[in-house]
Coordinates of C-alpha atoms and ligand atoms in Angstrom, one line a residue:
Chain D
M664 CA -0.6 0.1 0.4
N665 CA 1.4 3.3 -0.9
S666 CA 1.1 6.9 0.4
H667 CA -1.5 8.3 -2.9
F668 CA -3.9 4.8 -1.9
F669 CA -3.6 5.7 1.8
A670 CA -4.1 9.2 1.3
R671 CA -7.0 8.4 -0.9
R672 CA -9.2 6.4 1.7
V673 CA -8.9 8.7 4.2
H674 CA -10.0 11.4 1.8
S675 CA -12.9 9.1 1.1
L676 CA -13.6 8.2 4.9
T677 CA -13.5 11.9 6.1
G678 CA -16.0 12.6 3.5
I679 CA -18.3 10.2 5.0
I680 CA -18.3 9.5 8.9
P681 CA -16.6 12.5 10.1
V682 CA -17.9 15.7 8.1
G683 CA -20.8 13.7 6.3
L684 CA -21.9 12.8 9.6
F685 CA -21.1 17.1 11.1
L686 CA -23.6 18.0 8.0
V687 CA -26.6 15.6 9.2
Y688 CA -26.2 17.2 12.6
H689 CA -25.9 21.0 11.6
L690 CA -28.7 20.6 9.3
Y691 CA -30.9 19.3 12.1
T692 CA -30.3 21.7 14.6
Q693 CA -30.9 24.3 12.2
L694 CA -34.9 23.2 12.4
Y695 CA -34.5 25.2 15.8
L696 CA -35.0 28.2 13.1
H697 CA -38.8 27.7 13.6
Q698 CA -39.0 27.8 17.6
G699 CA -38.0 31.7 17.4
A700 CA -34.6 33.3 18.1
E701 CA -34.5 32.8 21.7
K702 CA -34.7 28.8 21.9
Y703 CA -32.3 28.9 18.5
N704 CA -29.8 30.8 19.9
E705 CA -30.1 29.3 23.8
H706 CA -29.2 25.8 21.8
T707 CA -27.0 26.9 19.9
N708 CA -25.1 28.2 22.8
A709 CA -25.1 25.7 25.0
F710 CA -22.9 22.9 22.3
Y711 CA -20.1 25.4 23.2
E712 CA -21.0 25.4 26.8
S713 CA -18.6 22.0 26.8
P714 CA -15.0 22.6 27.6
L715 CA -15.0 20.3 24.7
A716 CA -16.9 21.7 22.4
I717 CA -13.9 23.4 20.4
W718 CA -11.6 20.8 20.5
L719 CA -14.4 18.2 19.4
L720 CA -15.3 20.7 16.3
I721 CA -11.4 21.5 15.6
I722 CA -10.6 16.8 16.0
F723 CA -13.7 16.3 13.8
V724 CA -14.8 18.4 11.7
Y725 CA -12.3 21.6 11.1
I726 CA -9.1 19.1 10.2
P727 CA -10.6 16.3 9.1
L728 CA -12.4 18.8 6.3
F729 CA -8.6 20.8 5.6
Y730 CA -7.6 17.8 4.2
H731 CA -10.4 16.6 2.5
S732 CA -10.7 19.6 1.2
I733 CA -7.0 20.5 0.1
L734 CA -6.9 16.8 -1.1
G735 CA -10.2 17.2 -3.1
A736 CA -9.7 20.2 -4.7
K737 CA -6.0 18.6 -5.9
L738 CA -8.0 16.2 -7.0
S739 CA -10.5 18.5 -9.5
I740 CA -7.8 19.9 -11.1
E741 CA -6.0 17.2 -12.2
A742 CA -9.0 15.3 -13.5
T743 CA -9.1 15.9 -18.0
P744 CA -12.3 17.2 -19.2
Q745 CA -13.5 15.1 -22.0
P746 CA -16.4 17.1 -23.0
S747 CA -17.9 14.7 -26.1
Y748 CA -18.9 11.6 -23.7
H749 CA -22.6 13.3 -22.4
Y750 CA -23.4 10.1 -19.5
F751 CA -25.0 10.6 -16.5
S752 CA -22.5 9.6 -14.2
H753 CA -20.4 11.8 -15.6
L754 CA -22.1 14.9 -14.9
L755 CA -22.4 13.4 -11.6
Y756 CA -18.3 13.1 -11.8
W757 CA -17.9 16.9 -12.7
L758 CA -20.7 18.1 -10.1
Q759 CA -19.3 16.4 -7.9
R760 CA -16.2 18.3 -8.2
I761 CA -17.9 21.8 -9.2
S762 CA -19.6 21.0 -5.7
G763 CA -17.3 20.6 -3.3
I764 CA -15.3 23.3 -4.8
G765 CA -18.4 25.4 -4.0
V766 CA -19.1 24.4 -0.5
L767 CA -15.2 25.5 0.6
L768 CA -15.8 28.9 -1.2
F769 CA -19.7 28.7 0.5
I770 CA -17.8 27.3 4.1
F771 CA -16.1 30.6 4.2
A772 CA -18.4 33.0 3.7
H773 CA -20.5 31.0 6.1
L774 CA -18.1 31.5 8.9
Y775 CA -17.4 34.5 7.7
N776 CA -20.7 35.6 7.9
T777 CA -21.9 33.4 11.5
K778 CA -18.7 33.6 13.2
V779 CA -15.9 36.8 12.3
M780 CA -18.4 38.9 11.4
P781 CA -20.0 39.1 14.9
L782 CA -16.8 38.4 16.6
M783 CA -15.9 41.4 15.5
T784 CA -18.9 43.6 16.2
D785 CA -18.6 41.9 19.5
T786 CA -22.6 41.2 18.6
Y787 CA -21.4 37.0 18.9
G788 CA -24.1 34.6 20.6
Q789 CA -27.3 35.8 18.8
H790 CA -26.9 33.3 16.3
F791 CA -31.0 33.8 14.9
E792 CA -30.7 37.8 14.8
H793 CA -27.8 37.7 12.2
L794 CA -28.9 35.4 9.9
A795 CA -32.3 36.8 9.9
E796 CA -30.6 40.4 9.7
G797 CA -28.8 39.1 7.0
F798 CA -31.6 37.9 4.9
A799 CA -34.2 40.3 5.6
S800 CA -31.2 42.9 4.1
A801 CA -32.6 45.4 1.7
E802 CA -29.2 45.9 -0.4
T803 CA -27.5 42.1 0.3
G804 CA -29.9 39.9 1.0
W805 CA -31.0 39.3 -1.9
L806 CA -27.3 38.2 -2.3
T807 CA -26.7 37.0 0.9
K808 CA -30.0 34.6 0.4
S809 CA -28.2 33.1 -2.7
V810 CA -25.4 32.3 -1.0
Y811 CA -26.7 29.7 1.4
L812 CA -29.1 28.8 -1.1
L813 CA -26.3 27.3 -3.5
G814 CA -24.3 26.3 -0.9
I815 CA -26.6 24.1 0.6
L816 CA -27.5 22.2 -2.6
G817 CA -24.1 22.0 -3.2
A818 CA -23.7 20.4 0.2
T819 CA -26.3 18.7 0.3
F820 CA -25.9 17.2 -3.4
H821 CA -22.0 16.7 -3.2
F822 CA -22.9 14.4 0.5
A823 CA -25.3 12.5 -1.2
N824 CA -23.3 11.2 -4.5
G825 CA -20.3 11.3 -2.4
I826 CA -22.5 8.2 -0.6
N827 CA -22.4 7.0 -3.9
T828 CA -18.7 6.8 -4.7
F829 CA -17.8 6.0 -1.2
C830 CA -19.8 2.7 -2.3
M831 CA -17.3 2.7 -5.1
T832 CA -14.2 3.2 -3.6
W833 CA -14.7 1.1 -1.1
G834 CA -16.2 -2.0 -2.9
L835 CA -19.5 -1.8 -0.7
A836 CA -21.8 -2.2 -3.9
L837 CA -20.5 -4.7 -6.5
T838 CA -23.3 -5.4 -8.8
P839 CA -25.0 -2.7 -11.2
R840 CA -28.1 -3.2 -9.4
A841 CA -27.0 -3.0 -6.5
Q842 CA -24.8 0.6 -7.3
L843 CA -28.4 1.3 -8.6
R844 CA -29.5 0.6 -5.5
V845 CA -26.9 3.0 -4.3
R846 CA -27.9 5.7 -6.3
V847 CA -31.4 5.8 -5.4
L848 CA -31.1 5.9 -1.5
S849 CA -28.0 8.3 -2.7
I850 CA -31.2 10.4 -4.0
I851 CA -33.5 9.9 -1.5
V852 CA -30.5 11.5 0.9
F853 CA -29.5 14.6 -1.3
V854 CA -34.1 15.3 -1.5
L855 CA -34.6 15.0 2.5
L856 CA -31.9 17.1 3.5
T857 CA -32.3 19.3 0.7
A858 CA -36.2 19.5 2.5
V859 CA -35.0 19.7 6.2
A860 CA -32.4 22.1 4.9
L861 CA -34.7 24.6 3.3
Y862 CA -37.4 24.1 5.1
S863 CA -35.4 24.8 8.1
L864 CA -34.8 28.3 5.9
S865 CA -38.2 29.1 5.9
A866 CA -38.6 30.4 8.9
I867 CA -36.3 33.3 8.6
W868 CA -36.7 34.1 4.2
Chain V
M469 CA -24.2 5.2 -60.4
S470 CA -25.6 8.3 -57.8
N471 CA -22.5 11.2 -57.2
K472 CA -23.2 11.2 -53.9
T473 CA -19.6 11.0 -51.8
I474 CA -18.5 10.9 -48.4
T475 CA -16.6 14.1 -46.6
F476 CA -13.4 12.9 -43.9
K477 CA -11.6 15.6 -41.5
I478 CA -8.8 13.8 -39.9
L479 CA -6.5 15.1 -37.6
R480 CA -2.6 13.6 -39.0
Q481 CA 0.5 14.1 -38.0
D482 CA 3.3 13.2 -39.9
G483 CA 5.4 11.1 -37.4
P484 CA 5.9 10.8 -33.4
N485 CA 6.1 14.6 -31.9
Q486 CA 5.9 16.2 -35.0
P487 CA 2.7 18.6 -35.1
S488 CA -0.5 17.8 -36.1
Y489 CA -2.7 19.4 -38.8
W490 CA -6.3 18.8 -40.4
E491 CA -6.6 17.3 -43.9
T492 CA -10.1 16.8 -45.7
F493 CA -10.3 14.6 -48.2
V494 CA -13.8 13.2 -50.3
I495 CA -14.4 10.4 -51.8
P496 CA -17.4 8.4 -53.4
Y497 CA -20.1 7.3 -52.2
L498 CA -20.5 3.5 -51.9
P499 CA -23.5 1.6 -49.8
N500 CA -22.1 -0.8 -46.8
S501 CA -19.2 1.0 -46.2
N502 CA -17.4 1.2 -43.0
V503 CA -14.4 3.7 -42.2
I504 CA -11.6 1.0 -42.2
S505 CA -13.1 0.9 -46.0
C506 CA -13.2 4.3 -46.7
L507 CA -9.8 4.9 -45.3
M508 CA -8.4 2.0 -47.4
D509 CA -9.7 3.8 -50.6
I510 CA -7.9 7.6 -49.2
Q511 CA -4.8 5.3 -49.9
K512 CA -5.5 3.9 -53.1
N513 CA -5.5 7.3 -53.9
P514 CA -4.2 9.8 -51.7
I515 CA -5.9 12.9 -53.1
N516 CA -6.8 15.9 -50.5
S517 CA -10.0 18.4 -51.4
E518 CA -7.8 20.7 -52.6
G519 CA -6.8 18.3 -55.2
K520 CA -3.5 17.7 -53.6
K521 CA -1.5 14.2 -54.2
V522 CA -0.8 13.7 -50.0
R523 CA 1.3 10.9 -48.6
P524 CA -1.9 8.3 -47.6
V525 CA -3.2 8.3 -44.5
V526 CA -1.8 5.5 -41.8
W527 CA -3.8 3.4 -39.1
E528 CA -4.4 0.4 -38.3
C529 CA -6.5 -2.8 -38.4
N530 CA -6.3 -6.3 -38.2
C531 CA -9.3 -8.2 -37.7
L532 CA -11.8 -6.6 -39.0
E533 CA -14.9 -7.6 -37.3
E534 CA -13.8 -5.7 -33.2
V535 CA -12.1 -8.8 -32.1
C536 CA -8.5 -7.1 -32.1
G537 CA -9.2 -3.9 -31.2
T538 CA -5.7 -2.5 -33.0
C539 CA -8.1 0.0 -35.7
T540 CA -9.8 2.2 -32.3
M541 CA -10.1 5.7 -33.0
V542 CA -11.9 9.0 -32.0
I543 CA -14.3 9.0 -34.9
N544 CA -17.0 12.0 -34.4
G545 CA -15.1 12.8 -31.3
K546 CA -15.9 9.3 -29.8
T547 CA -13.5 6.7 -29.2
R548 CA -14.4 3.7 -31.1
Q549 CA -13.5 0.7 -33.8
S550 CA -13.2 1.9 -37.1
C551 CA -13.7 -1.5 -38.8
S552 CA -17.4 -1.6 -37.1
A553 CA -18.3 2.6 -37.6
L554 CA -20.2 2.4 -40.7
I555 CA -20.6 5.0 -43.0
D556 CA -24.5 4.7 -43.4
K557 CA -24.6 5.5 -39.4
L558 CA -22.2 8.6 -39.1
M559 CA -22.7 12.2 -39.6
Q560 CA -20.9 13.9 -42.1
P561 CA -18.4 15.7 -42.4
I562 CA -16.4 12.9 -41.0
T563 CA -14.1 13.4 -38.1
L564 CA -11.4 11.2 -37.7
Q565 CA -8.4 11.5 -35.0
P566 CA -5.9 9.5 -33.0
L567 CA -6.7 8.3 -29.7
S568 CA -5.4 11.0 -27.3
K569 CA -4.2 9.6 -24.5
F570 CA -1.2 7.9 -26.2
P571 CA 1.5 8.7 -28.0
V572 CA 0.8 9.0 -32.4
V573 CA 3.2 6.8 -34.3
R574 CA 1.5 8.8 -37.9
D575 CA -1.8 10.0 -38.3
L576 CA -4.2 7.4 -36.8
A577 CA -1.9 4.4 -36.1
V578 CA -0.6 5.4 -31.4
D579 CA 1.6 3.5 -29.7
R580 CA -0.3 1.6 -26.8
S581 CA 2.6 0.1 -25.3
R582 CA 1.4 1.7 -21.5
M583 CA -1.9 -0.1 -21.5
F584 CA 0.5 -4.0 -21.9
E585 CA 2.6 -1.9 -19.4
A586 CA 0.1 -2.1 -17.2
L587 CA -1.2 -5.5 -17.7
K588 CA 2.5 -6.7 -16.6
R589 CA 2.0 -4.2 -13.9
V590 CA -0.9 -6.1 -12.4
K591 CA 0.4 -9.4 -13.8
A592 CA -2.6 -10.1 -15.7
W593 CA -1.3 -14.1 -16.4
V594 CA -1.9 -16.9 -14.4
P595 CA 1.9 -17.5 -13.2
M596 CA 3.9 -21.5 -13.8
D597 CA 7.2 -22.5 -13.1
G598 CA 7.9 -24.5 -15.9
Y599 CA 6.5 -27.2 -19.0
H600 CA 6.6 -30.0 -17.1
D601 CA 3.1 -31.8 -16.4
L602 CA 1.1 -30.5 -13.3
G603 CA -2.0 -32.4 -14.1
P604 CA -5.7 -31.3 -14.4
G605 CA -6.6 -27.6 -13.9
D606 CA -8.6 -27.2 -10.9
K607 CA -12.8 -27.1 -11.6
I608 CA -14.4 -23.9 -12.8
L609 CA -18.0 -23.9 -12.0
P610 CA -20.4 -22.6 -14.7
D611 CA -21.6 -19.0 -12.8
H612 CA -17.1 -18.4 -12.6
Q613 CA -16.4 -19.3 -16.4
G614 CA -20.3 -16.8 -17.6
V615 CA -18.1 -14.3 -15.0
A616 CA -14.7 -14.6 -16.1
Y617 CA -15.7 -15.2 -19.8
K618 CA -17.2 -11.9 -20.3
L619 CA -13.8 -10.3 -18.9
S620 CA -11.5 -11.8 -20.8
E621 CA -13.7 -10.5 -23.5
C622 CA -11.5 -7.1 -23.4
M623 CA -9.1 -6.4 -26.2
T624 CA -7.2 -3.8 -25.0
C625 CA -8.5 -1.2 -27.2
G626 CA -7.9 1.6 -25.0
C627 CA -11.9 3.0 -26.0
C628 CA -12.2 2.8 -21.8
V629 CA -9.0 4.5 -20.8
E630 CA -9.4 7.3 -23.7
A631 CA -12.8 8.1 -22.1
C632 CA -11.7 8.3 -18.9
P633 CA -10.9 12.0 -17.2
Q634 CA -8.9 10.3 -14.6
Y635 CA -6.5 9.0 -17.4
S636 CA -3.7 11.5 -18.9
R637 CA -0.5 11.5 -21.0
D638 CA 1.4 12.7 -17.7
N639 CA 0.4 10.2 -14.9
N640 CA 0.9 6.8 -14.2
F641 CA -2.8 5.8 -14.2
L642 CA -3.2 1.9 -15.0
G643 CA -6.7 2.5 -16.5
A644 CA -9.9 0.6 -16.1
A645 CA -8.4 -2.8 -18.8
A646 CA -5.6 -3.3 -16.7
I647 CA -8.3 -3.3 -13.1
S648 CA -10.8 -5.7 -15.0
Q649 CA -8.2 -8.3 -15.9
A650 CA -6.2 -8.2 -12.1
R651 CA -9.6 -9.7 -11.4
L652 CA -10.4 -11.7 -13.6
F653 CA -6.4 -13.3 -12.9
N654 CA -7.8 -12.7 -8.9
M655 CA -10.6 -15.1 -9.2
H656 CA -9.0 -18.2 -11.3
P657 CA -8.2 -20.9 -9.7
T658 CA -3.9 -20.6 -10.5
G659 CA -3.9 -17.0 -10.8
K660 CA -5.5 -16.6 -7.3
L661 CA -2.2 -17.7 -5.8
I662 CA -0.7 -14.2 -6.4
A663 CA -3.6 -11.7 -5.6
N664 CA -2.1 -10.2 -3.1
E665 CA 1.0 -8.7 -5.5
R666 CA -1.4 -7.8 -7.8
L667 CA -3.5 -5.7 -5.3
D668 CA -0.8 -4.3 -4.0
S669 CA 0.1 -2.6 -7.8
L670 CA -3.2 -1.8 -7.4
M671 CA -2.8 -0.7 -4.7
D672 CA 0.5 1.2 -5.6
D673 CA 1.2 4.8 -7.7
G674 CA -1.7 5.1 -10.2
G675 CA -3.9 2.5 -9.1
I676 CA -7.4 1.8 -7.9
A677 CA -6.9 4.9 -6.1
A678 CA -6.6 7.2 -8.7
C679 CA -10.3 6.6 -10.2
G680 CA -12.7 8.8 -9.7
N681 CA -16.1 7.3 -10.2
A682 CA -16.9 8.8 -13.7
Q683 CA -17.9 5.7 -15.2
N684 CA -17.0 6.9 -18.8
C685 CA -15.3 3.3 -19.1
V686 CA -18.2 1.2 -19.0
E687 CA -20.0 3.4 -20.8
V688 CA -17.4 3.4 -23.9
C689 CA -17.0 -0.5 -23.6
P690 CA -17.7 -1.7 -27.3
K691 CA -17.8 -5.5 -25.1
S692 CA -19.8 -4.3 -22.9
I693 CA -17.8 -5.4 -19.4
P694 CA -18.9 -4.5 -16.5
L695 CA -16.2 -2.5 -15.8
T696 CA -17.4 -0.4 -13.1
E697 CA -18.1 -4.2 -11.2
S698 CA -15.0 -4.6 -12.0
I699 CA -13.5 -1.4 -10.4
A700 CA -16.3 -2.0 -7.0
E701 CA -15.1 -5.4 -7.0
M702 CA -11.1 -4.8 -6.9
G703 CA -12.3 -1.7 -4.3
R704 CA -13.1 -4.2 -2.1
Q705 CA -10.3 -6.8 -2.0
S706 CA -7.9 -4.1 -2.0
S707 CA -10.5 -2.9 1.2
K708 CA -9.5 -5.6 2.6
R709 CA -5.9 -6.0 2.2
F710 CA -5.5 -2.2 4.0
W711 CA -7.4 -3.0 6.6
K712 CA -4.6 -6.5 7.3
T713 CA -2.5 -3.9 6.3
L714 CA -3.3 -1.5 8.3
F715 CA -4.0 -4.2 11.6
Q716 CA -1.8 -7.5 11.2
I717 CA 0.8 -6.7 8.7
Ligands
HEM517 C1 -14.7 21.9 1.3 C2 -14.3 21.8 0.1 C3 -14.6 20.0 -0.1 C4 -13.7 19.8 -2.0 C5 -13.1 19.8 -2.6 C6 -14.6 18.5 -2.4 C7 -14.3 17.1 -3.2 C8 -14.2 16.4 -3.7 C9 -13.9 15.4 -4.3 C10 -12.8 15.8 -5.6 C11 -14.8 13.8 -4.2 C12 -14.4 13.5 -4.9 C13 -13.3 12.2 -4.8 C14 -13.3 10.8 -5.9 O1 -14.7 10.6 -6.1 O2 -12.5 10.6 -6.4 C15 -14.9 14.5 -2.9 C16 -15.4 13.1 -2.3 C17 -16.5 13.3 -1.5 N1 -16.7 14.4 -0.9 FE1 -16.0 15.6 -0.6 N2 -15.1 17.9 -1.1 C18 -15.1 19.2 -0.3 C19 -16.0 19.1 1.0 C20 -16.8 17.4 1.3 C21 -18.2 18.4 2.5 C22 -18.6 19.2 2.9 C23 -18.4 16.8 2.6 C24 -19.5 16.0 3.5 C25 -20.8 16.6 3.1 C26 -17.8 16.1 1.3 C27 -17.7 14.8 1.5 C28 -17.9 14.3 0.5 C29 -17.8 12.3 0.0 C30 -18.4 11.4 1.1 C31 -16.7 12.2 -1.1 C32 -17.1 10.3 -1.6 C33 -15.5 9.6 -1.0 C34 -15.5 8.6 -2.1 O3 -15.6 9.2 -3.0 O4 -14.7 7.5 -1.6 N3 -16.9 16.5 1.3 N4 -15.2 15.6 -2.4
SF4_518 S1 -12.2 -2.7 -21.4 FE1 -13.4 -2.9 -22.7 S2 -13.0 -0.5 -23.6 FE2 -11.0 -1.5 -22.0 S3 -9.7 -2.5 -23.3 FE3 -10.7 -4.0 -22.8 S4 -12.3 -3.9 -24.4 FE4 -11.3 -1.9 -24.4
SF4_519 S1 -14.6 5.0 -13.9 FE1 -14.2 6.8 -14.3 S2 -12.4 7.3 -13.8 FE2 -13.3 5.2 -13.0 S3 -11.2 4.7 -14.8 FE3 -13.4 4.4 -15.5 S4 -13.8 6.9 -16.3 FE4 -12.0 6.2 -15.4
FES520 S1 -9.7 -4.1 -36.8 FE1 -10.2 -5.9 -35.0 S2 -11.2 -4.6 -34.0 FE2 -11.7 -2.9 -36.4

């Protein structure tokens, strides 16, 4: 086993286990948006009360995500476009790469919007108000909303399709029929996660 | 005699590492012709569309029935065998290009050595240690035979790697064909003896980890070889070896 093989297997694992599960958890917690500002802020801030919270985030989210992004971006750049082959899986292959890079950009914007800016203006903790104000802004509201919409679609697509390629990489689904079943599963995951996320956002749209 | 014609746009190259250029040929229409028969016509009378006599176009072919794979080229943008490319089913002008993933020898003839090197890397053979009588081989069950026969139809034509976005001139990816052949020989009762050696090659640089699951290979394979199944199967075998290496060896 050489280092590239190892790196790719770790890349595949990090996409599902820490980062993917975090995405599911993160989208779930956004459902609190429907319970109003107080509940939402209370719940979000409660997570950080644990002295372990920040370390858990660094070890299980930031480091794996950083690793996955760096290798993912490298893989995306190295691919050779084959524009004359119009097959569905080939389209998914490119969407996987484009959504990955899109999600990376979104994460930066999202961190700035929900962490850096509130910390700079000393208003950290009022998560609900920040989000709602950003969405309601007369000048930039449309932009914020579009960025969130694209970011969420990108993340749910990337994760759902990633389940598909994860099963290929590790050889979990062998026959074309098994691969079709996994594809159906990934479509269900995509629809469900996207629906949950859009429903959450509708609270402040 | 109809005055219909067939127009070809051919990407030509005078020799290895020479610049390439397009040349157009217009030849009289013959019913039921294929790309090879037209190339033969051009060879007999190599006059381009400007009326200039030029060097005949070079290409390779052998079986003329889609089993040897040598005549593979890019026809109207898609990789396929030219012997089975029927003119009546092609849009004109018909463009012919050499496979883009291999060094061009001349015109449409390319050097596909890299594919054969890949077969060597994965030891796509049954190991033998002499010519002495080894007795009867192992029994093979019909369902095993059904899978193996399909895999054994690979003609190393190069379509799968031509369409693959992960296979490029400057990397060392084995490609789908070699991964599938590793599967074939790993399931053979005697070939199995060096299964781990094949897995080690697949888990080395440019091995199975270089595949990005675009699945173009399985779409373009003229032999309908279940390449993504082979890739998943070898992914599974290398996953087992991966965990074993981590915890045992
Ligand atoms: C932030 C920037 C990201 C980039 C640039 C990126 C890039 C990529 C790329 C190129 C692949 C395809 C690997 C392949 O199949 O060869 C991939 C796979 C994957 N990614 Fe990401 N990704 C990013 C973020 C994420 C996030 C946030 C998640 C979790 C939701 C995620 C989950 C996955 C999964 C599950 C796979 C499938 C692994 C496999 O093929 O076995 N990625 N990523
Ligand atoms: S696997 Fe199919 S496409 Fe690839 S070389 Fe063999 S026959 Fe050709
Ligand atoms: S699945 Fe895609 S990346 Fe993998 S060998 Fe086939 S075409 Fe190439
Ligand atoms: S000449 Fe053998 S496949 Fe075309």
